[in-house]
Coordinates of C-alpha atoms and ligand atoms in Angstrom, one line a residue:
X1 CA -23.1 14.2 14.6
X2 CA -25.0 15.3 11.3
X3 CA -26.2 12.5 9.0
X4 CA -27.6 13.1 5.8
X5 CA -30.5 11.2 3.7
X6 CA -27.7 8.2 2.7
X7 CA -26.9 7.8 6.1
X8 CA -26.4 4.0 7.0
X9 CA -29.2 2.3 9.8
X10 CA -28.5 0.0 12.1
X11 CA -30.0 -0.5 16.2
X12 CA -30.4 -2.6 18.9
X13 CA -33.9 -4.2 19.7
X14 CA -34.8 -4.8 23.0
X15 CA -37.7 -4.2 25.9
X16 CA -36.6 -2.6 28.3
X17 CA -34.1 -0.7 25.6
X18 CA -33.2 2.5 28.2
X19 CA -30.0 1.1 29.7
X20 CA -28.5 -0.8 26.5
X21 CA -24.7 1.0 26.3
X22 CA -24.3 -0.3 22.6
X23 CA -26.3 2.7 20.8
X24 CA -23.1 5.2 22.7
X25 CA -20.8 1.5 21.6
X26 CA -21.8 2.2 18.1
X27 CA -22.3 5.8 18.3
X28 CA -18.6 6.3 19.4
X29 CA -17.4 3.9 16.1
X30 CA -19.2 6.2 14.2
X31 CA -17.9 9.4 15.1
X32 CA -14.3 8.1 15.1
X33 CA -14.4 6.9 11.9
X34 CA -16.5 9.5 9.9
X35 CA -18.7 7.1 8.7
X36 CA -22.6 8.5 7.4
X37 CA -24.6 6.2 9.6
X38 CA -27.1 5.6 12.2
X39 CA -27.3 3.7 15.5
X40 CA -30.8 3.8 17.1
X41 CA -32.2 2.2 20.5
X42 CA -35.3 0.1 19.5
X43 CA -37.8 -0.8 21.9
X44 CA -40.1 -3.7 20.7
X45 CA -42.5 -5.5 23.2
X46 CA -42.4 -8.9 22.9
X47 CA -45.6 -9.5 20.5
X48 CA -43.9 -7.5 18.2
X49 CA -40.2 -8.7 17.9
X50 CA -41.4 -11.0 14.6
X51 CA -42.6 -8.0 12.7
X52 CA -40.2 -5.3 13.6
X53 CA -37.5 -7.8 12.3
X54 CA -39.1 -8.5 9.6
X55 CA -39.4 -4.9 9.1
X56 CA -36.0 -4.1 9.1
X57 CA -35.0 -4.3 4.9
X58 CA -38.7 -2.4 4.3
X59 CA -36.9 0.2 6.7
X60 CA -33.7 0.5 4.8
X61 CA -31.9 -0.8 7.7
X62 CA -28.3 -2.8 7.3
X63 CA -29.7 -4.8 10.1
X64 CA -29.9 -4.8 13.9
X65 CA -28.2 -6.3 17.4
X66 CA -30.8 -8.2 19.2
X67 CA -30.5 -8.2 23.3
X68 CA -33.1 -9.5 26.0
X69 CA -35.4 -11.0 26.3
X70 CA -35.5 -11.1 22.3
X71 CA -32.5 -13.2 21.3
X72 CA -34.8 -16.5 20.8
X73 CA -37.5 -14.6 19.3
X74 CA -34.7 -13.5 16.5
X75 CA -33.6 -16.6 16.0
X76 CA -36.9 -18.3 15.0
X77 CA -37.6 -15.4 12.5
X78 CA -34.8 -14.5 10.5
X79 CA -34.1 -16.5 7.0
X80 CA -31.0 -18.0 7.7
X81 CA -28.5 -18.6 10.7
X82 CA -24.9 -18.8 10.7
X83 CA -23.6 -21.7 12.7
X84 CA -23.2 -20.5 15.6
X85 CA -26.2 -18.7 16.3
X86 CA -27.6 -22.4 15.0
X87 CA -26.1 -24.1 17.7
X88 CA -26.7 -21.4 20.8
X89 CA -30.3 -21.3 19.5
X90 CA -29.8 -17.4 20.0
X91 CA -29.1 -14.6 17.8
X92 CA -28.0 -11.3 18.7
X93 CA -27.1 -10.0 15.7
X94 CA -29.1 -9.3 12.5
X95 CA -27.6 -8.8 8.9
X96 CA -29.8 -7.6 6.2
X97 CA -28.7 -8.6 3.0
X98 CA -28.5 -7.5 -0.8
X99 CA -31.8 -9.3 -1.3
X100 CA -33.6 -7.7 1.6
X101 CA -33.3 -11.7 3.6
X102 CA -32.3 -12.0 7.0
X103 CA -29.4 -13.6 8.2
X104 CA -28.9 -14.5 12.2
X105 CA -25.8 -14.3 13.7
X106 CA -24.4 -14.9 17.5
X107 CA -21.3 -13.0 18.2
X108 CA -21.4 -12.9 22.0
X109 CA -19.1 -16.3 21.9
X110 CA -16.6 -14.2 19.7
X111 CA -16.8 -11.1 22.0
X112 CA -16.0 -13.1 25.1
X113 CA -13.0 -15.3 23.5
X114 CA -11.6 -11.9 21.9
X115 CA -11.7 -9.7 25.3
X116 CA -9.6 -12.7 26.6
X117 CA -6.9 -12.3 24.0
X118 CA -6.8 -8.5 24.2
X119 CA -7.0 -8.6 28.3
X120 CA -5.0 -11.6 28.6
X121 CA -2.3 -11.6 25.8
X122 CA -1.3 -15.1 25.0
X123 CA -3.9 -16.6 27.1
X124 CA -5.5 -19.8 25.0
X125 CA -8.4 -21.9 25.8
X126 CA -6.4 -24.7 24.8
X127 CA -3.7 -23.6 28.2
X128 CA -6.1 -25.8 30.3
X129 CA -9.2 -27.2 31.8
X130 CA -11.9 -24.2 32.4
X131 CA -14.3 -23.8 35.3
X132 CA -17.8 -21.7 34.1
X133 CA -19.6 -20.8 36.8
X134 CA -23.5 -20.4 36.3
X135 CA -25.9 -21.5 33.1
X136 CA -27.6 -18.4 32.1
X137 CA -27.7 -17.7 28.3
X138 CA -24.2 -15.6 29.0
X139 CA -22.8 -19.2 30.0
X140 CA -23.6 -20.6 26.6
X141 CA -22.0 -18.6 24.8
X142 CA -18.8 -18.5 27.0
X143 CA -19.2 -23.1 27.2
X144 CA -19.6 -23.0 23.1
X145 CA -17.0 -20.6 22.7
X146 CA -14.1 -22.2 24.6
X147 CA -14.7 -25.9 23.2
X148 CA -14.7 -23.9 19.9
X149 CA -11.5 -22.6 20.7
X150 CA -10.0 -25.8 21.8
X151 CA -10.4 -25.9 25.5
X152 CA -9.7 -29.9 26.5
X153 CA -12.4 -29.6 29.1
X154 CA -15.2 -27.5 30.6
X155 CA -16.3 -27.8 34.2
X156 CA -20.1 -26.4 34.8
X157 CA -20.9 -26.0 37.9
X158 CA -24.6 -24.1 38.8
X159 CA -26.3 -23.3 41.7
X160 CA -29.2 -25.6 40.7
X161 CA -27.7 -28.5 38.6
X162 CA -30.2 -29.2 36.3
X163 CA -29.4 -26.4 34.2
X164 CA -26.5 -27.1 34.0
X165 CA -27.2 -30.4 32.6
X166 CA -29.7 -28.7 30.0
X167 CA -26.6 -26.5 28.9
X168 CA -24.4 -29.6 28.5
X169 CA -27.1 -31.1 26.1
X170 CA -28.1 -28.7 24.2
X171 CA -24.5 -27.1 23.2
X172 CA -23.1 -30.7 23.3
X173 CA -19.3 -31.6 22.6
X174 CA -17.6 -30.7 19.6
X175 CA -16.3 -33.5 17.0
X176 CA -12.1 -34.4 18.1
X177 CA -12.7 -31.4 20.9
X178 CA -13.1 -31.1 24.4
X179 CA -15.8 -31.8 26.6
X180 CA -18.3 -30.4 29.3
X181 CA -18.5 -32.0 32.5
X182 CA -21.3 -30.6 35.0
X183 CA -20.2 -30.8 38.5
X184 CA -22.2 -30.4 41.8
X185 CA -22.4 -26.7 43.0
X186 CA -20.2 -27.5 46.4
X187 CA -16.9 -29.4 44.7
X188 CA -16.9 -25.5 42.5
X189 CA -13.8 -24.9 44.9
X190 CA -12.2 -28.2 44.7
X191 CA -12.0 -28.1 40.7
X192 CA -10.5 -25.0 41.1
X193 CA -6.7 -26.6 41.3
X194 CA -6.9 -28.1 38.0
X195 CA -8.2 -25.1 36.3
X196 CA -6.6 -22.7 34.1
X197 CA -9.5 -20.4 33.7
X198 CA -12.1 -19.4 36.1
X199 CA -15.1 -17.3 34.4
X200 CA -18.3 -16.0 36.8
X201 CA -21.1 -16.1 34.3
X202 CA -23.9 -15.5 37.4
X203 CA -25.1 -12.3 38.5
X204 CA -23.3 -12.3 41.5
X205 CA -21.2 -9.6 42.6
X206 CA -22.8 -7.2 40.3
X207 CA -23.6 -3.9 42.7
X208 CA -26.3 -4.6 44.9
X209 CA -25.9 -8.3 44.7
X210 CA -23.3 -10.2 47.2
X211 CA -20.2 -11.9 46.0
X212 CA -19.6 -14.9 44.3
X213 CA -19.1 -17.2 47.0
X214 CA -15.7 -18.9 45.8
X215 CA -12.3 -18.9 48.0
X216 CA -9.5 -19.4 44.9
X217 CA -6.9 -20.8 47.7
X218 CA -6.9 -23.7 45.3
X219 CA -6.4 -21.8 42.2
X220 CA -2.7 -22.2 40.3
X221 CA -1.1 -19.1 40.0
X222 CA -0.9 -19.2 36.4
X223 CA -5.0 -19.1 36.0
X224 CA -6.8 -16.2 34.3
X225 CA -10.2 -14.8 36.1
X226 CA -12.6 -13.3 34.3
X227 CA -16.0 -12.2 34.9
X228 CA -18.8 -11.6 32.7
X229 CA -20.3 -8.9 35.0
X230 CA -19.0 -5.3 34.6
X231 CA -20.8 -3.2 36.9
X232 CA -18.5 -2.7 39.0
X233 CA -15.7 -3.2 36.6
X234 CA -13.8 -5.2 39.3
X235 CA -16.2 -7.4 40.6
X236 CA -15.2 -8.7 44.2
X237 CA -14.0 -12.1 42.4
X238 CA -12.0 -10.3 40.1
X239 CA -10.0 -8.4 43.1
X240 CA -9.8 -11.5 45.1
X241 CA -7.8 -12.8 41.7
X242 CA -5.4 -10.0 41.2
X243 CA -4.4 -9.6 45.0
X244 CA -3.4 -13.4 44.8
X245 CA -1.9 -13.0 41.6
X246 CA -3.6 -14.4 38.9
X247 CA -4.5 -12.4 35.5
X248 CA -7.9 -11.1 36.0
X249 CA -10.0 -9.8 32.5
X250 CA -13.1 -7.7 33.3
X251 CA -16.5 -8.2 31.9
X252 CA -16.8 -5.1 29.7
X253 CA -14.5 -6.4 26.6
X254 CA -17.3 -8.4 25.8
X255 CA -19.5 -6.6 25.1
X256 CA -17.1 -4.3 23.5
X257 CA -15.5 -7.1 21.2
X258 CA -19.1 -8.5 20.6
X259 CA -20.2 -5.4 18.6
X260 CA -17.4 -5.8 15.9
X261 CA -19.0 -8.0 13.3
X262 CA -22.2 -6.0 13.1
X263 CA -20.8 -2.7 13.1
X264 CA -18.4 -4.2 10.5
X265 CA -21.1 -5.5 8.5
X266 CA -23.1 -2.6 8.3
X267 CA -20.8 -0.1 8.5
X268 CA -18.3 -1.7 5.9
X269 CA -15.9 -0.9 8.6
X270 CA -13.3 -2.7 10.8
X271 CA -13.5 -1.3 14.1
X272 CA -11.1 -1.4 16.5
X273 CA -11.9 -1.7 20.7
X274 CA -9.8 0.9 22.4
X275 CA -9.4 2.7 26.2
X276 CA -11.3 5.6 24.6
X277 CA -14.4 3.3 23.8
X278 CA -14.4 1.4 26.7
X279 CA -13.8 5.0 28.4
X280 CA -17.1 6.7 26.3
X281 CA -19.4 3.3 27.0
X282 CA -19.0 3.1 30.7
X283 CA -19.7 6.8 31.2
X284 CA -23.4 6.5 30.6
Ligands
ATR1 P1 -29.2 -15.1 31.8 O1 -29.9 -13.8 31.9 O2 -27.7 -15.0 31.4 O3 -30.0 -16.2 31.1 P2 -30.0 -15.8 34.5 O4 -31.1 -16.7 34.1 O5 -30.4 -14.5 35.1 O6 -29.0 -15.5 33.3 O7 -29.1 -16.7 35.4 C1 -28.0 -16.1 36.0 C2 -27.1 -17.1 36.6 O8 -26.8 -16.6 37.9 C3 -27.7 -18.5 36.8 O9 -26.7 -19.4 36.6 C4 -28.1 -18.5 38.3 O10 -28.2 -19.7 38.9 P3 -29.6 -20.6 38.9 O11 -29.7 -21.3 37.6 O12 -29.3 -21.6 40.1 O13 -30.7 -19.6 39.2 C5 -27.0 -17.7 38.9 N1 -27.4 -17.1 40.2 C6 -28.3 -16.2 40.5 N2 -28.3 -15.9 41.8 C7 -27.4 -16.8 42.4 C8 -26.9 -17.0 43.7 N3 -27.4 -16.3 44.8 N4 -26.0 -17.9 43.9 C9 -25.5 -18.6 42.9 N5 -25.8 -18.5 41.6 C10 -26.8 -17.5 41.3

């Protein structure tokens, strides 16, 4: 790839930065499309997330995707938030503006919702109750996301409960939508027959870690799995799914579907999430 002096700048700030897939994510956009413009791993340490943000429009750069353990760092120093990223208390996404301010963004909600329409076609989250497993920042996202989208209910269940709870209070419930209910760890199976959708957002059964420990007996037939780990690609929940049945989504659309709106907005182009992405960013 050759870029001349106009080319556009954009990154991904993080610490460690070595294993982020979206510089090859954005890389690969760039390439396809022609388009004069840079993608650049960024590693900040931690003291020095507030000033390399803020040194983003000194820089020239359109702006920047923020990933751990600086998401909450770029949401208390950017100008303005959009309402999402106000309400996750997270931004992973920065947009430098016209005027050199900073607006924060969180599009990790949009990536998971969007890798369920493209995996699942006609899937809605309005089909039916939802079960989220775990209450990492992943799950916040994924809980905001679905009442967004019209889900009737959302059952949290986490290992330890009170997280759970903290999750439930801080995203809250949506005016006229649906609801979170935080359920005990051990009834996770029992919930399981009213559900509709089924989505691991814990680290288990990523490689080297055991398997979610859920039996889906209970699980209608009609359900969709889906799983926010992606290493492997089909997770041992996500085989359990499809040999019973059930739709099953794998974790990598996210982050594939997440990247649109920054690439679009600094880019000025729509990208599109094809097999030959997805293909190009699990290779490295
Ligand atoms: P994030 O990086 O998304 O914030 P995290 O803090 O690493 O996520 O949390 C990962 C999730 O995996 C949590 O819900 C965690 O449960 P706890 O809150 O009880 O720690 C869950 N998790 C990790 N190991 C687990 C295990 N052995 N069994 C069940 N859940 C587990």
């Amino acid at each position: 790839m050759t870029i001349s002096g106009k080319a556009k700048l954009a990154g991904v700030m993080g610490w460690p930065i070595g294993h982020s897939r979206s510089p090859r994510l954005h890389g690969y956009w760039l390439n396809q499309y022609g388009i004069d413009g840079a993608y650049v791993p960024l590693a900040v340490p931690p003291d020095r997330v507030e000033q390399a943000i803020r040194a983003l429009p000194a820089l020239g750069f359109r702006g920047c995707n923020v990933t751990v353990p600086h998401k909450e760092a770029a949401y208390r120093t950017v100008d303005r938030l959009d309402a999402t990223a106000k309400r996750m208390g997270a931004v992973n996404t920065v947009v430098v503006g016209e005027d050199g301010s900073l607006e924060g963004r969180n599009t990790d909600g949009f990536g998971f919702v969007e890798n369920l329409r493209s995996g699942a076609p006609g899937w809605s989250a309005a089909d039916g109750p939802a079960l989220v497993i775990g209450a990492g920042g992943a799950a916040r996202a994924v809980v905001a996301s679905l009442l967004d989208e019209g889900a009737p209910r959302v059952w949290l269940v986490n290992r330890t409960r009170a997280r759970a709870e903290e999750l439930a209070a801080d995203i809250g419930n949506v005016d006229g939508g649906g609801a979170i209910e935080v359920a005990d760890w051990v009834s996770r199976e029992t919930l399981l027959e009213g559900a509709a959708l089924v989505v691991n957002t814990t680290t288990q059964g990523m490689a080297g870690q055991p398997p979610l420990d859920l039996d889906l007996r209970a699980l209608p037939g009609s359900a969709v799995v889906t799983d926010i780990v992606y290493t492997p690609l089909m997770t041992p929940l996500l085989s359990a799914a499809q040999a019973r049945g059930n739709r099953v989504v794998d974790g990598i659309g996210m982050l594939l579907h997440q990247a649109r709106p920054g690439f679009a907005a600094w880019f000025g182009h729509e990208p599109e999430v094809t097999e030959g992405l997805k293909a190009a960013v699990l290779q490295g």
